[in-house]
Amino acid sequence: MQKSVHSKVFGQFLKSRRERVQPEEAGIHMTSGRRRTPGLRREEVAYLSHVSVTYYTWLEQGKDIQPSQEVLLNISQALQLSPDEKEHLFNLAYNETLSLPVEEQYNDSLQTTVDNLPFPSFITDQRSKVIFWNREAESMLFPFSSCPSEERYLLQLLFLEGSIRDRIQNWDEFSTYSVAVFRGIYDRFPEDPILNQLLVDLKQQSKLFRELWEQHHIEQKKISFISINDEQGQTKHFRIHSATHVDGNEDLYWCMYVPIS
């Protein structure tokens, strides 16, 4: 059996989740003696998932086989996956798209719409490149207009630009969430050259990013929260709303920082 890129990523995800679950959490009685394996053993996951040890081992080793939905559901339960992680597992198992679209021209009317919003708002592509933004976003987050297009990736700005990081009051929570979302996108498009270069740069230049990346935490874009100090030093609280398929384009995400009164 051959290994495909997606199968390899699929296997890595399974391994990371298996090592996270402790035997007692899965209802497995611990015998005396030291376990050399962090988390569950492969045979334990296989037993809990109602598949053979050989079959589960093949999945984790990245063999190019496609498990049924029933098997995926059983594995999800055995590994105690969150709803976001479960969705990610199914995406990896059944999504054959290995590349994101090349940079394209977008409808300029989106800029007008973003400008008309009274709170920070911006639109990115799936790689986190900021394409449209309004003045409120520049004032509260970062002067995007002064940043070259090839460097205007939100994740890169968050981890490599101290001016943003220092102003975010819930940095630990927000940075963990941001990397978890990026990890979910990267795992779906592991051959994308731009995502790979972003990953290399971030891992080389940010110790915190490396640590968060190794956790292999997965989250889908959802309503989240952020607290930021404005230019006058006043802390502002926002609820972040994300919309997908902007203007019919599945590559675009719309982020709106709605003030919390």
PDB file of N, CA and C in Angstrom, residues 197-261:
ATOM      1  N   GLN A 197       5.662  27.567   3.279  1.00  0.00           N
ATOM      2  CA  GLN A 197       6.646  28.608   3.565  1.00  0.00           C
ATOM      3  C   GLN A 197       6.277  29.385   4.827  1.00  0.00           C
ATOM      4  N   LEU A 198       4.983  29.653   4.997  1.00  0.00           N
ATOM      5  CA  LEU A 198       4.505  30.288   6.224  1.00  0.00           C
ATOM      6  C   LEU A 198       4.875  29.441   7.442  1.00  0.00           C
ATOM      7  N   LEU A 199       4.654  28.156   7.320  1.00  0.00           N
ATOM      8  CA  LEU A 199       4.951  27.256   8.429  1.00  0.00           C
ATOM      9  C   LEU A 199       6.440  27.261   8.755  1.00  0.00           C
ATOM     10  N   VAL A 200       7.261  27.198   7.746  1.00  0.00           N
ATOM     11  CA  VAL A 200       8.718  27.226   7.965  1.00  0.00           C
ATOM     12  C   VAL A 200       9.132  28.516   8.667  1.00  0.00           C
ATOM     13  N   ASP A 201       8.646  29.648   8.170  1.00  0.00           N
ATOM     14  CA  ASP A 201       9.018  30.946   8.752  1.00  0.00           C
ATOM     15  C   ASP A 201       8.563  31.061  10.208  1.00  0.00           C
ATOM     16  N   LEU A 202       7.339  30.648  10.473  1.00  0.00           N
ATOM     17  CA  LEU A 202       6.803  30.767  11.828  1.00  0.00           C
ATOM     18  C   LEU A 202       7.524  29.840  12.798  1.00  0.00           C
ATOM     19  N   LYS A 203       7.833  28.631  12.374  1.00  0.00           N
ATOM     20  CA  LYS A 203       8.523  27.693  13.258  1.00  0.00           C
ATOM     21  C   LYS A 203       9.962  28.138  13.522  1.00  0.00           C
ATOM     22  N   GLN A 204      10.569  28.765  12.537  1.00  0.00           N
ATOM     23  CA  GLN A 204      11.940  29.236  12.709  1.00  0.00           C
ATOM     24  C   GLN A 204      12.026  30.467  13.606  1.00  0.00           C
ATOM     25  N   GLN A 205      11.019  31.337  13.532  1.00  0.00           N
ATOM     26  CA  GLN A 205      11.125  32.639  14.178  1.00  0.00           C
ATOM     27  C   GLN A 205      10.309  32.790  15.460  1.00  0.00           C
ATOM     28  N   SER A 206       9.460  31.819  15.777  1.00  0.00           N
ATOM     29  CA  SER A 206       8.625  31.953  16.963  1.00  0.00           C
ATOM     30  C   SER A 206       8.630  30.657  17.774  1.00  0.00           C
ATOM     31  N   LYS A 207       9.224  30.712  18.950  1.00  0.00           N
ATOM     32  CA  LYS A 207       9.240  29.547  19.842  1.00  0.00           C
ATOM     33  C   LYS A 207       7.820  29.185  20.276  1.00  0.00           C
ATOM     34  N   LEU A 208       7.013  30.206  20.581  1.00  0.00           N
ATOM     35  CA  LEU A 208       5.645  29.951  21.011  1.00  0.00           C
ATOM     36  C   LEU A 208       4.862  29.243  19.918  1.00  0.00           C
ATOM     37  N   PHE A 209       5.014  29.707  18.676  1.00  0.00           N
ATOM     38  CA  PHE A 209       4.305  29.044  17.580  1.00  0.00           C
ATOM     39  C   PHE A 209       4.719  27.587  17.497  1.00  0.00           C
ATOM     40  N   ARG A 210       6.010  27.298  17.586  1.00  0.00           N
ATOM     41  CA  ARG A 210       6.485  25.904  17.515  1.00  0.00           C
ATOM     42  C   ARG A 210       5.824  25.053  18.597  1.00  0.00           C
ATOM     43  N   GLU A 211       5.756  25.584  19.804  1.00  0.00           N
ATOM     44  CA  GLU A 211       5.165  24.834  20.910  1.00  0.00           C
ATOM     45  C   GLU A 211       3.682  24.566  20.671  1.00  0.00           C
ATOM     46  N   LEU A 212       2.968  25.577  20.203  1.00  0.00           N
ATOM     47  CA  LEU A 212       1.538  25.405  19.940  1.00  0.00           C
ATOM     48  C   LEU A 212       1.310  24.463  18.763  1.00  0.00           C
ATOM     49  N   TRP A 213       2.162  24.544  17.759  1.00  0.00           N
ATOM     50  CA  TRP A 213       2.023  23.689  16.582  1.00  0.00           C
ATOM     51  C   TRP A 213       2.168  22.217  16.958  1.00  0.00           C
ATOM     52  N   GLU A 214       3.110  21.914  17.828  1.00  0.00           N
ATOM     53  CA  GLU A 214       3.365  20.530  18.205  1.00  0.00           C
ATOM     54  C   GLU A 214       2.205  19.925  18.997  1.00  0.00           C
ATOM     55  N   GLN A 215       1.339  20.747  19.553  1.00  0.00           N
ATOM     56  CA  GLN A 215       0.184  20.228  20.284  1.00  0.00           C
ATOM     57  C   GLN A 215      -0.858  19.623  19.345  1.00  0.00           C
ATOM     58  N   HIS A 216      -0.792  19.982  18.082  1.00  0.00           N
ATOM     59  CA  HIS A 216      -1.707  19.470  17.052  1.00  0.00           C
ATOM     60  C   HIS A 216      -3.166  19.698  17.450  1.00  0.00           C
ATOM     61  N   HIS A 217      -3.413  20.833  18.074  1.00  0.00           N
ATOM     62  CA  HIS A 217      -4.777  21.187  18.468  1.00  0.00           C
ATOM     63  C   HIS A 217      -5.531  21.689  17.243  1.00  0.00           C
ATOM     64  N   ILE A 218      -6.802  21.307  17.127  1.00  0.00           N
ATOM     65  CA  ILE A 218      -7.619  21.655  15.964  1.00  0.00           C
ATOM     66  C   ILE A 218      -8.875  22.399  16.418  1.00  0.00           C
ATOM     67  N   GLU A 219      -9.151  23.518  15.753  1.00  0.00           N
ATOM     68  CA  GLU A 219     -10.431  24.206  15.939  1.00  0.00           C
ATOM     69  C   GLU A 219     -10.887  24.751  14.598  1.00  0.00           C
ATOM     70  N   GLN A 220     -12.196  24.756  14.402  1.00  0.00           N
ATOM     71  CA  GLN A 220     -12.781  25.391  13.227  1.00  0.00           C
ATOM     72  C   GLN A 220     -13.050  26.855  13.555  1.00  0.00           C
ATOM     73  N   LYS A 221     -13.132  27.684  12.516  1.00  0.00           N
ATOM     74  CA  LYS A 221     -13.467  29.086  12.744  1.00  0.00           C
ATOM     75  C   LYS A 221     -14.852  29.184  13.379  1.00  0.00           C
ATOM     76  N   LYS A 222     -14.965  29.976  14.409  1.00  0.00           N
ATOM     77  CA  LYS A 222     -16.226  30.104  15.126  1.00  0.00           C
ATOM     78  C   LYS A 222     -16.221  31.450  15.839  1.00  0.00           C
ATOM     79  N   ILE A 223     -17.309  31.740  16.549  1.00  0.00           N
ATOM     80  CA  ILE A 223     -17.348  32.968  17.337  1.00  0.00           C
ATOM     81  C   ILE A 223     -16.310  32.871  18.453  1.00  0.00           C
ATOM     82  N   SER A 224     -15.439  33.851  18.520  1.00  0.00           N
ATOM     83  CA  SER A 224     -14.423  33.879  19.561  1.00  0.00           C
ATOM     84  C   SER A 224     -14.352  35.291  20.134  1.00  0.00           C
ATOM     85  N   PHE A 225     -13.454  35.490  21.073  1.00  0.00           N
ATOM     86  CA  PHE A 225     -13.389  36.771  21.762  1.00  0.00           C
ATOM     87  C   PHE A 225     -11.949  37.290  21.787  1.00  0.00           C
ATOM     88  N   ILE A 226     -11.838  38.600  21.805  1.00  0.00           N
ATOM     89  CA  ILE A 226     -10.524  39.219  21.897  1.00  0.00           C
ATOM     90  C   ILE A 226     -10.642  40.532  22.666  1.00  0.00           C
ATOM     91  N   SER A 227      -9.639  40.818  23.476  1.00  0.00           N
ATOM     92  CA  SER A 227      -9.562  42.076  24.219  1.00  0.00           C
ATOM     93  C   SER A 227      -8.276  42.775  23.808  1.00  0.00           C
ATOM     94  N   ILE A 228      -8.407  44.003  23.309  1.00  0.00           N
ATOM     95  CA  ILE A 228      -7.257  44.727  22.765  1.00  0.00           C
ATOM     96  C   ILE A 228      -7.172  46.111  23.383  1.00  0.00           C
ATOM     97  N   ASN A 229      -5.950  46.543  23.656  1.00  0.00           N
ATOM     98  CA  ASN A 229      -5.732  47.925  24.083  1.00  0.00           C
ATOM     99  C   ASN A 229      -5.676  48.820  22.848  1.00  0.00           C
ATOM    100  N   ASP A 230      -6.493  49.888  22.848  1.00  0.00           N
ATOM    101  CA  ASP A 230      -6.467  50.795  21.704  1.00  0.00           C
ATOM    102  C   ASP A 230      -5.283  51.754  21.822  1.00  0.00           C
ATOM    103  N   GLU A 231      -5.199  52.713  20.904  1.00  0.00           N
ATOM    104  CA  GLU A 231      -4.056  53.622  20.863  1.00  0.00           C
ATOM    105  C   GLU A 231      -3.968  54.514  22.098  1.00  0.00           C
ATOM    106  N   GLN A 232      -5.078  54.675  22.809  1.00  0.00           N
ATOM    107  CA  GLN A 232      -5.095  55.491  24.029  1.00  0.00           C
ATOM    108  C   GLN A 232      -4.890  54.643  25.285  1.00  0.00           C
ATOM    109  N   GLY A 233      -4.670  53.349  25.094  1.00  0.00           N
ATOM    110  CA  GLY A 233      -4.441  52.478  26.232  1.00  0.00           C
ATOM    111  C   GLY A 233      -5.700  51.936  26.876  1.00  0.00           C
ATOM    112  N   GLN A 234      -6.845  52.186  26.271  1.00  0.00           N
ATOM    113  CA  GLN A 234      -8.110  51.689  26.795  1.00  0.00           C
ATOM    114  C   GLN A 234      -8.377  50.286  26.249  1.00  0.00           C
ATOM    115  N   THR A 235      -8.786  49.392  27.127  1.00  0.00           N
ATOM    116  CA  THR A 235      -9.062  48.018  26.696  1.00  0.00           C
ATOM    117  C   THR A 235     -10.446  47.915  26.076  1.00  0.00           C
ATOM    118  N   LYS A 236     -10.487  47.404  24.864  1.00  0.00           N
ATOM    119  CA  LYS A 236     -11.733  47.197  24.140  1.00  0.00           C
ATOM    120  C   LYS A 236     -11.979  45.698  23.989  1.00  0.00           C
ATOM    121  N   HIS A 237     -13.225  45.290  24.186  1.00  0.00           N
ATOM    122  CA  HIS A 237     -13.588  43.880  24.098  1.00  0.00           C
ATOM    123  C   HIS A 237     -14.455  43.650  22.856  1.00  0.00           C
ATOM    124  N   PHE A 238     -14.119  42.588  22.118  1.00  0.00           N
ATOM    125  CA  PHE A 238     -14.833  42.298  20.874  1.00  0.00           C
ATOM    126  C   PHE A 238     -15.231  40.825  20.812  1.00  0.00           C
ATOM    127  N   ARG A 239     -16.360  40.603  20.169  1.00  0.00           N
ATOM    128  CA  ARG A 239     -16.774  39.259  19.784  1.00  0.00           C
ATOM    129  C   ARG A 239     -16.445  39.111  18.305  1.00  0.00           C
ATOM    130  N   ILE A 240     -15.649  38.105  17.963  1.00  0.00           N
ATOM    131  CA  ILE A 240     -15.216  37.925  16.577  1.00  0.00           C
ATOM    132  C   ILE A 240     -16.176  36.979  15.853  1.00  0.00           C
ATOM    133  N   HIS A 241     -16.797  37.489  14.799  1.00  0.00           N
ATOM    134  CA  HIS A 241     -17.682  36.685  13.956  1.00  0.00           C
ATOM    135  C   HIS A 241     -16.961  36.409  12.636  1.00  0.00           C
ATOM    136  N   SER A 242     -17.047  35.175  12.152  1.00  0.00           N
ATOM    137  CA  SER A 242     -16.421  34.804  10.887  1.00  0.00           C
ATOM    138  C   SER A 242     -17.474  34.290   9.922  1.00  0.00           C
ATOM    139  N   ALA A 243     -17.404  34.771   8.689  1.00  0.00           N
ATOM    140  CA  ALA A 243     -18.308  34.305   7.638  1.00  0.00           C
ATOM    141  C   ALA A 243     -17.476  33.682   6.521  1.00  0.00           C
ATOM    142  N   THR A 244     -17.941  32.573   5.992  1.00  0.00           N
ATOM    143  CA  THR A 244     -17.232  31.892   4.916  1.00  0.00           C
ATOM    144  C   THR A 244     -17.965  32.087   3.588  1.00  0.00           C
ATOM    145  N   HIS A 245     -17.327  31.637   2.520  1.00  0.00           N
ATOM    146  CA  HIS A 245     -17.901  31.733   1.175  1.00  0.00           C
ATOM    147  C   HIS A 245     -18.339  33.174   0.881  1.00  0.00           C
ATOM    148  N   VAL A 246     -17.465  34.107   1.159  1.00  0.00           N
ATOM    149  CA  VAL A 246     -17.782  35.512   0.933  1.00  0.00           C
ATOM    150  C   VAL A 246     -17.910  35.782  -0.566  1.00  0.00           C
ATOM    151  N   ASP A 247     -18.994  36.444  -0.963  1.00  0.00           N
ATOM    152  CA  ASP A 247     -19.250  36.772  -2.357  1.00  0.00           C
ATOM    153  C   ASP A 247     -19.201  35.511  -3.234  1.00  0.00           C
ATOM    154  N   GLY A 248     -19.617  34.386  -2.654  1.00  0.00           N
ATOM    155  CA  GLY A 248     -19.641  33.129  -3.385  1.00  0.00           C
ATOM    156  C   GLY A 248     -18.286  32.471  -3.541  1.00  0.00           C
ATOM    157  N   ASN A 249     -17.247  33.031  -2.898  1.00  0.00           N
ATOM    158  CA  ASN A 249     -15.893  32.491  -3.027  1.00  0.00           C
ATOM    159  C   ASN A 249     -15.553  31.708  -1.761  1.00  0.00           C
ATOM    160  N   GLU A 250     -15.368  30.390  -1.897  1.00  0.00           N
ATOM    161  CA  GLU A 250     -15.112  29.553  -0.729  1.00  0.00           C
ATOM    162  C   GLU A 250     -13.726  29.770  -0.138  1.00  0.00           C
ATOM    163  N   ASP A 251     -12.876  30.515  -0.819  1.00  0.00           N
ATOM    164  CA  ASP A 251     -11.528  30.772  -0.313  1.00  0.00           C
ATOM    165  C   ASP A 251     -11.483  31.983   0.617  1.00  0.00           C
ATOM    166  N   LEU A 252     -12.574  32.736   0.725  1.00  0.00           N
ATOM    167  CA  LEU A 252     -12.563  33.977   1.503  1.00  0.00           C
ATOM    168  C   LEU A 252     -13.262  33.829   2.852  1.00  0.00           C
ATOM    169  N   TYR A 253     -12.655  34.463   3.852  1.00  0.00           N
ATOM    170  CA  TYR A 253     -13.245  34.543   5.191  1.00  0.00           C
ATOM    171  C   TYR A 253     -13.411  36.009   5.575  1.00  0.00           C
ATOM    172  N   TRP A 254     -14.554  36.323   6.140  1.00  0.00           N
ATOM    173  CA  TRP A 254     -14.836  37.686   6.586  1.00  0.00           C
ATOM    174  C   TRP A 254     -14.809  37.696   8.115  1.00  0.00           C
ATOM    175  N   CYS A 255     -13.941  38.491   8.690  1.00  0.00           N
ATOM    176  CA  CYS A 255     -13.816  38.609  10.139  1.00  0.00           C
ATOM    177  C   CYS A 255     -14.358  39.966  10.582  1.00  0.00           C
ATOM    178  N   MET A 256     -15.268  39.940  11.537  1.00  0.00           N
ATOM    179  CA  MET A 256     -15.878  41.164  12.051  1.00  0.00           C
ATOM    180  C   MET A 256     -15.699  41.211  13.564  1.00  0.00           C
ATOM    181  N   TYR A 257     -15.072  42.284  14.043  1.00  0.00           N
ATOM    182  CA  TYR A 257     -14.841  42.463  15.474  1.00  0.00           C
ATOM    183  C   TYR A 257     -15.965  43.332  16.035  1.00  0.00           C
ATOM    184  N   VAL A 258     -16.997  42.680  16.524  1.00  0.00           N
ATOM    185  CA  VAL A 258     -18.176  43.396  17.013  1.00  0.00           C
ATOM    186  C   VAL A 258     -17.959  43.776  18.479  1.00  0.00           C
ATOM    187  N   PRO A 259     -18.048  45.073  18.809  1.00  0.00           N
ATOM    188  CA  PRO A 259     -17.796  45.508  20.189  1.00  0.00           C
ATOM    189  C   PRO A 259     -18.773  44.879  21.180  1.00  0.00           C
ATOM    190  N   ILE A 260     -18.239  44.540  22.346  1.00  0.00           N
ATOM    191  CA  ILE A 260     -19.069  44.048  23.444  1.00  0.00           C
ATOM    192  C   ILE A 260     -19.244  45.202  24.425  1.00  0.00           C
ATOM    193  N   SER A 261     -20.466  45.638  24.600  1.00  0.00           N
ATOM    194  CA  SER A 261     -20.711  46.794  25.465  1.00  0.00           C
ATOM    195  C   SER A 261     -20.733  46.378  26.931  1.00  0.00           C
TER     196      SER A 261
END
